[in-house]
């Protein structure tokens, strides 16, 4: 999660092999991605983008679009392709009848489900979702957040979810990486990101906070600096109640 222009998409492009990192290394399941054949990388990592319509061939039926990654492998039988396409349709909540339609005959949410089904059909190790819910209205976006979390638990693989929406990140994630100007400011559980931000940027970017500069008592923190106080943690009461 991070503001527009902070480097999220650049990192996503490197994960997909569209850009080469200038330093460091990328590994999935212990396998180095640098120099890996494009097809081999695609078997490990599959993307889902914000605008599914632009990535779906309008002249192909949904079931044929979902089958494309399997057909491209060239070593999957027709019966196995049919079985796994049917499995993927069911997994994302689409019917067999919807599988016979063209993308233009589906709603925005249904097209995003097609993109998910196509990404999952060859059973990758990682699903990279680049702001996949950004084009949906609020109610559908909230519904898809719940369904994506359930889907991740069902398939049991890693979802890398790119978003600029802090609430979306806090709601969906098991771990969050907060980006700023190309650098990761903090990686942690959502609760830790919110309650124990490591610096002023994280505190200010994620949620609403009161930033108080001062010197804390030795018994509390023993240092001078800026402290984050979330509004819901503040309690006002009488001195007698020690509130």
PDB file of C-alpha atoms in Angstrom, residues 42-224:
ATOM      1  CA  UNK A  42       3.961 -17.401 -15.796  1.00  0.00           C
ATOM      2  CA  UNK A  43       3.359 -20.817 -14.228  1.00  0.00           C
ATOM      3  CA  UNK A  44       4.587 -19.435 -10.916  1.00  0.00           C
ATOM      4  CA  UNK A  45       3.021 -15.964 -11.017  1.00  0.00           C
ATOM      5  CA  UNK A  46      -0.227 -14.820 -12.617  1.00  0.00           C
ATOM      6  CA  UNK A  47      -1.481 -11.187 -12.728  1.00  0.00           C
ATOM      7  CA  UNK A  48      -4.945  -9.677 -12.318  1.00  0.00           C
ATOM      8  CA  UNK A  49      -5.240  -6.031 -13.372  1.00  0.00           C
ATOM      9  CA  UNK A  50      -7.579  -3.159 -12.505  1.00  0.00           C
ATOM     10  CA  UNK A  51      -9.396  -3.088 -15.838  1.00  0.00           C
ATOM     11  CA  UNK A  52     -10.299  -6.685 -16.721  1.00  0.00           C
ATOM     12  CA  UNK A  53     -12.016  -5.712 -19.979  1.00  0.00           C
ATOM     13  CA  UNK A  54      -8.754  -4.479 -21.513  1.00  0.00           C
ATOM     14  CA  UNK A  55      -7.062  -7.821 -20.754  1.00  0.00           C
ATOM     15  CA  UNK A  56      -9.898 -10.066 -21.995  1.00  0.00           C
ATOM     16  CA  UNK A  57     -10.170 -10.849 -25.706  1.00  0.00           C
ATOM     17  CA  UNK A  58     -13.634  -9.510 -26.673  1.00  0.00           C
ATOM     18  CA  UNK A  59     -13.943 -12.025 -29.526  1.00  0.00           C
ATOM     19  CA  UNK A  60     -13.483 -15.090 -27.319  1.00  0.00           C
ATOM     20  CA  UNK A  61     -16.029 -16.710 -25.056  1.00  0.00           C
ATOM     21  CA  UNK A  62     -15.370 -16.703 -21.329  1.00  0.00           C
ATOM     22  CA  UNK A  63     -14.520 -20.418 -21.114  1.00  0.00           C
ATOM     23  CA  UNK A  64     -11.961 -20.035 -23.943  1.00  0.00           C
ATOM     24  CA  UNK A  65     -10.400 -17.010 -22.210  1.00  0.00           C
ATOM     25  CA  UNK A  66     -10.010 -18.966 -18.966  1.00  0.00           C
ATOM     26  CA  UNK A  67      -8.510 -21.926 -20.832  1.00  0.00           C
ATOM     27  CA  UNK A  68      -5.816 -19.844 -22.568  1.00  0.00           C
ATOM     28  CA  UNK A  69      -3.005 -20.392 -19.982  1.00  0.00           C
ATOM     29  CA  UNK A  70      -3.557 -24.160 -20.110  1.00  0.00           C
ATOM     30  CA  UNK A  71      -3.700 -24.293 -23.901  1.00  0.00           C
ATOM     31  CA  UNK A  72      -0.495 -22.229 -24.080  1.00  0.00           C
ATOM     32  CA  UNK A  73       1.335 -24.882 -22.043  1.00  0.00           C
ATOM     33  CA  UNK A  74       0.707 -27.390 -24.834  1.00  0.00           C
ATOM     34  CA  UNK A  75       0.872 -30.427 -22.556  1.00  0.00           C
ATOM     35  CA  UNK A  76      -2.630 -30.441 -21.023  1.00  0.00           C
ATOM     36  CA  UNK A  77      -5.281 -32.742 -22.490  1.00  0.00           C
ATOM     37  CA  UNK A  78      -8.582 -31.353 -23.731  1.00  0.00           C
ATOM     38  CA  UNK A  79     -10.544 -33.191 -21.053  1.00  0.00           C
ATOM     39  CA  UNK A  80      -8.252 -31.801 -18.338  1.00  0.00           C
ATOM     40  CA  UNK A  81      -8.633 -28.285 -19.754  1.00  0.00           C
ATOM     41  CA  UNK A  82     -12.424 -28.605 -19.676  1.00  0.00           C
ATOM     42  CA  UNK A  83     -12.357 -29.942 -16.123  1.00  0.00           C
ATOM     43  CA  UNK A  84     -10.116 -27.196 -14.777  1.00  0.00           C
ATOM     44  CA  UNK A  85     -12.038 -24.440 -16.578  1.00  0.00           C
ATOM     45  CA  UNK A  86     -15.267 -25.708 -14.995  1.00  0.00           C
ATOM     46  CA  UNK A  87     -13.511 -25.833 -11.624  1.00  0.00           C
ATOM     47  CA  UNK A  88     -12.254 -22.252 -11.993  1.00  0.00           C
ATOM     48  CA  UNK A  89     -15.681 -20.955 -13.034  1.00  0.00           C
ATOM     49  CA  UNK A  90     -17.257 -22.503  -9.942  1.00  0.00           C
ATOM     50  CA  UNK A  91     -14.478 -21.256  -7.684  1.00  0.00           C
ATOM     51  CA  UNK A  92     -15.068 -17.597  -8.614  1.00  0.00           C
ATOM     52  CA  UNK A  93     -18.859 -17.890  -8.536  1.00  0.00           C
ATOM     53  CA  UNK A  94     -19.618 -18.006 -12.268  1.00  0.00           C
ATOM     54  CA  UNK A  95     -22.027 -20.484 -13.874  1.00  0.00           C
ATOM     55  CA  UNK A  96     -21.438 -22.797 -16.829  1.00  0.00           C
ATOM     56  CA  UNK A  97     -23.913 -20.683 -18.818  1.00  0.00           C
ATOM     57  CA  UNK A  98     -21.885 -17.532 -18.120  1.00  0.00           C
ATOM     58  CA  UNK A  99     -18.878 -19.392 -19.463  1.00  0.00           C
ATOM     59  CA  UNK A 100     -20.509 -19.403 -22.913  1.00  0.00           C
ATOM     60  CA  UNK A 101     -20.844 -15.605 -22.996  1.00  0.00           C
ATOM     61  CA  UNK A 102     -18.533 -12.916 -24.354  1.00  0.00           C
ATOM     62  CA  UNK A 103     -16.904 -10.331 -22.005  1.00  0.00           C
ATOM     63  CA  UNK A 104     -19.189  -7.560 -23.311  1.00  0.00           C
ATOM     64  CA  UNK A 105     -22.183  -9.522 -22.051  1.00  0.00           C
ATOM     65  CA  UNK A 106     -20.926  -9.480 -18.460  1.00  0.00           C
ATOM     66  CA  UNK A 107     -20.938  -6.843 -15.731  1.00  0.00           C
ATOM     67  CA  UNK A 108     -17.725  -5.268 -14.424  1.00  0.00           C
ATOM     68  CA  UNK A 109     -17.709  -7.535 -11.398  1.00  0.00           C
ATOM     69  CA  UNK A 110     -18.273 -10.632 -13.525  1.00  0.00           C
ATOM     70  CA  UNK A 111     -15.423  -9.655 -15.868  1.00  0.00           C
ATOM     71  CA  UNK A 112     -13.137  -9.324 -12.864  1.00  0.00           C
ATOM     72  CA  UNK A 113     -14.183 -12.845 -11.818  1.00  0.00           C
ATOM     73  CA  UNK A 114     -13.256 -14.098 -15.299  1.00  0.00           C
ATOM     74  CA  UNK A 115      -9.816 -12.503 -14.926  1.00  0.00           C
ATOM     75  CA  UNK A 116      -9.435 -14.229 -11.547  1.00  0.00           C
ATOM     76  CA  UNK A 117     -10.537 -17.595 -12.955  1.00  0.00           C
ATOM     77  CA  UNK A 118      -8.034 -17.311 -15.824  1.00  0.00           C
ATOM     78  CA  UNK A 119      -5.217 -16.423 -13.407  1.00  0.00           C
ATOM     79  CA  UNK A 120      -5.994 -19.363 -11.116  1.00  0.00           C
ATOM     80  CA  UNK A 121      -6.639 -22.055 -13.738  1.00  0.00           C
ATOM     81  CA  UNK A 122      -2.994 -23.143 -14.045  1.00  0.00           C
ATOM     82  CA  UNK A 123      -2.550 -23.183 -10.252  1.00  0.00           C
ATOM     83  CA  UNK A 124       0.221 -20.609  -9.806  1.00  0.00           C
ATOM     84  CA  UNK A 125       2.218 -20.124  -6.599  1.00  0.00           C
ATOM     85  CA  UNK A 126       1.511 -16.385  -6.500  1.00  0.00           C
ATOM     86  CA  UNK A 127      -1.400 -14.239  -7.673  1.00  0.00           C
ATOM     87  CA  UNK A 128      -0.417 -10.597  -8.272  1.00  0.00           C
ATOM     88  CA  UNK A 129      -3.460  -8.312  -8.073  1.00  0.00           C
ATOM     89  CA  UNK A 130      -2.674  -4.753  -9.223  1.00  0.00           C
ATOM     90  CA  UNK A 131      -5.507  -2.584  -7.831  1.00  0.00           C
ATOM     91  CA  UNK A 132      -8.070  -5.130  -9.121  1.00  0.00           C
ATOM     92  CA  UNK A 133     -11.078  -3.483  -7.445  1.00  0.00           C
ATOM     93  CA  UNK A 134     -10.329   0.129  -8.379  1.00  0.00           C
ATOM     94  CA  UNK A 135     -12.843   0.266 -11.246  1.00  0.00           C
ATOM     95  CA  UNK A 136     -15.761  -1.172  -9.224  1.00  0.00           C
ATOM     96  CA  UNK A 137     -18.392   0.769  -7.300  1.00  0.00           C
ATOM     97  CA  UNK A 138     -18.163   0.888  -3.509  1.00  0.00           C
ATOM     98  CA  UNK A 139     -20.733  -1.816  -2.689  1.00  0.00           C
ATOM     99  CA  UNK A 140     -19.310  -4.289  -5.209  1.00  0.00           C
ATOM    100  CA  UNK A 141     -15.746  -3.472  -4.140  1.00  0.00           C
ATOM    101  CA  UNK A 142     -16.579  -4.289  -0.514  1.00  0.00           C
ATOM    102  CA  UNK A 143     -18.255  -7.538  -1.567  1.00  0.00           C
ATOM    103  CA  UNK A 144     -15.261  -8.530  -3.701  1.00  0.00           C
ATOM    104  CA  UNK A 145     -12.875  -7.800  -0.815  1.00  0.00           C
ATOM    105  CA  UNK A 146     -14.634 -10.449   1.274  1.00  0.00           C
ATOM    106  CA  UNK A 147     -14.771 -12.914  -1.613  1.00  0.00           C
ATOM    107  CA  UNK A 148     -11.099 -12.444  -2.484  1.00  0.00           C
ATOM    108  CA  UNK A 149     -10.079 -13.131   1.108  1.00  0.00           C
ATOM    109  CA  UNK A 150     -12.206 -16.276   1.157  1.00  0.00           C
ATOM    110  CA  UNK A 151     -10.764 -17.329  -2.215  1.00  0.00           C
ATOM    111  CA  UNK A 152      -7.205 -16.874  -0.958  1.00  0.00           C
ATOM    112  CA  UNK A 153      -7.907 -19.114   2.025  1.00  0.00           C
ATOM    113  CA  UNK A 154      -9.541 -21.704  -0.223  1.00  0.00           C
ATOM    114  CA  UNK A 155      -6.750 -21.976  -2.800  1.00  0.00           C
ATOM    115  CA  UNK A 156      -4.008 -21.553  -0.199  1.00  0.00           C
ATOM    116  CA  UNK A 157      -1.539 -19.531  -2.281  1.00  0.00           C
ATOM    117  CA  UNK A 158       0.059 -16.120  -1.808  1.00  0.00           C
ATOM    118  CA  UNK A 159      -1.897 -13.084  -3.043  1.00  0.00           C
ATOM    119  CA  UNK A 160       0.157  -9.919  -3.552  1.00  0.00           C
ATOM    120  CA  UNK A 161      -2.453  -7.172  -3.492  1.00  0.00           C
ATOM    121  CA  UNK A 162      -1.391  -3.722  -4.742  1.00  0.00           C
ATOM    122  CA  UNK A 163      -3.555  -0.817  -3.552  1.00  0.00           C
ATOM    123  CA  UNK A 164      -3.435   2.851  -2.562  1.00  0.00           C
ATOM    124  CA  UNK A 165      -6.483   2.357  -0.305  1.00  0.00           C
ATOM    125  CA  UNK A 166      -5.362   2.076   3.334  1.00  0.00           C
ATOM    126  CA  UNK A 167      -8.725   0.723   4.513  1.00  0.00           C
ATOM    127  CA  UNK A 168      -8.649  -1.964   1.823  1.00  0.00           C
ATOM    128  CA  UNK A 169      -5.142  -2.975   2.886  1.00  0.00           C
ATOM    129  CA  UNK A 170      -6.061  -3.124   6.583  1.00  0.00           C
ATOM    130  CA  UNK A 171      -9.225  -5.119   5.858  1.00  0.00           C
ATOM    131  CA  UNK A 172      -7.771  -7.752   3.527  1.00  0.00           C
ATOM    132  CA  UNK A 173      -4.151  -8.319   4.442  1.00  0.00           C
ATOM    133  CA  UNK A 174      -2.296 -10.775   6.645  1.00  0.00           C
ATOM    134  CA  UNK A 175       0.824  -8.604   6.204  1.00  0.00           C
ATOM    135  CA  UNK A 176       1.189  -5.090   4.841  1.00  0.00           C
ATOM    136  CA  UNK A 177       4.179  -3.386   3.232  1.00  0.00           C
ATOM    137  CA  UNK A 178       3.849   0.423   3.393  1.00  0.00           C
ATOM    138  CA  UNK A 179       5.662   2.142   0.492  1.00  0.00           C
ATOM    139  CA  UNK A 180       6.956   5.710   0.220  1.00  0.00           C
ATOM    140  CA  UNK A 181       9.230   7.078  -2.522  1.00  0.00           C
ATOM    141  CA  UNK A 182      10.364   3.643  -3.651  1.00  0.00           C
ATOM    142  CA  UNK A 183      11.188   2.369  -0.184  1.00  0.00           C
ATOM    143  CA  UNK A 184       9.337   0.053   2.178  1.00  0.00           C
ATOM    144  CA  UNK A 185       8.733   1.972   5.401  1.00  0.00           C
ATOM    145  CA  UNK A 186       7.291  -0.932   7.392  1.00  0.00           C
ATOM    146  CA  UNK A 187       6.224  -4.557   6.888  1.00  0.00           C
ATOM    147  CA  UNK A 188       3.981  -5.979   9.578  1.00  0.00           C
ATOM    148  CA  UNK A 189       0.579  -7.322  10.522  1.00  0.00           C
ATOM    149  CA  UNK A 190      -2.311  -4.864   9.987  1.00  0.00           C
ATOM    150  CA  UNK A 191      -2.790  -4.447  13.752  1.00  0.00           C
ATOM    151  CA  UNK A 192       0.904  -3.596  14.244  1.00  0.00           C
ATOM    152  CA  UNK A 193       0.938  -1.195  11.277  1.00  0.00           C
ATOM    153  CA  UNK A 194      -2.018   0.640  12.780  1.00  0.00           C
ATOM    154  CA  UNK A 195      -1.163   0.535  16.483  1.00  0.00           C
ATOM    155  CA  UNK A 196       2.660   0.615  16.359  1.00  0.00           C
ATOM    156  CA  UNK A 197       3.768   2.583  13.267  1.00  0.00           C
ATOM    157  CA  UNK A 198       7.553   2.711  12.994  1.00  0.00           C
ATOM    158  CA  UNK A 199       7.791   6.285  11.753  1.00  0.00           C
ATOM    159  CA  UNK A 200       5.796   9.462  11.187  1.00  0.00           C
ATOM    160  CA  UNK A 201       4.960   8.644   7.558  1.00  0.00           C
ATOM    161  CA  UNK A 202       3.316   5.308   8.432  1.00  0.00           C
ATOM    162  CA  UNK A 203       1.432   6.891  11.342  1.00  0.00           C
ATOM    163  CA  UNK A 204       0.127   9.703   9.156  1.00  0.00           C
ATOM    164  CA  UNK A 205      -0.631   7.581   6.076  1.00  0.00           C
ATOM    165  CA  UNK A 206      -2.447   4.659   7.701  1.00  0.00           C
ATOM    166  CA  UNK A 207      -5.563   5.725   9.603  1.00  0.00           C
ATOM    167  CA  UNK A 208      -6.272   8.879  11.592  1.00  0.00           C
ATOM    168  CA  UNK A 209      -3.818   9.852  14.298  1.00  0.00           C
ATOM    169  CA  UNK A 210      -2.778  12.608  16.680  1.00  0.00           C
ATOM    170  CA  UNK A 211       0.978  13.230  16.535  1.00  0.00           C
ATOM    171  CA  UNK A 212       2.389  14.566  19.808  1.00  0.00           C
ATOM    172  CA  UNK A 213       5.980  15.784  20.079  1.00  0.00           C
ATOM    173  CA  UNK A 214       7.549  15.706  23.512  1.00  0.00           C
ATOM    174  CA  UNK A 215       9.601  13.816  26.054  1.00  0.00           C
ATOM    175  CA  UNK A 216       8.143  10.668  27.578  1.00  0.00           C
ATOM    176  CA  UNK A 217       8.768   9.574  31.142  1.00  0.00           C
ATOM    177  CA  UNK A 218      11.510   7.006  31.609  1.00  0.00           C
ATOM    178  CA  UNK A 219       8.969   4.488  32.871  1.00  0.00           C
ATOM    179  CA  UNK A 220       7.037   4.717  29.580  1.00  0.00           C
ATOM    180  CA  UNK A 221       9.471   4.908  26.686  1.00  0.00           C
ATOM    181  CA  UNK A 222      12.569   6.691  27.910  1.00  0.00           C
ATOM    182  CA  UNK A 223      13.136   8.839  24.840  1.00  0.00           C
ATOM    183  CA  UNK A 224      12.245  12.116  23.210  1.00  0.00           C
TER     184      UNK A 224
END
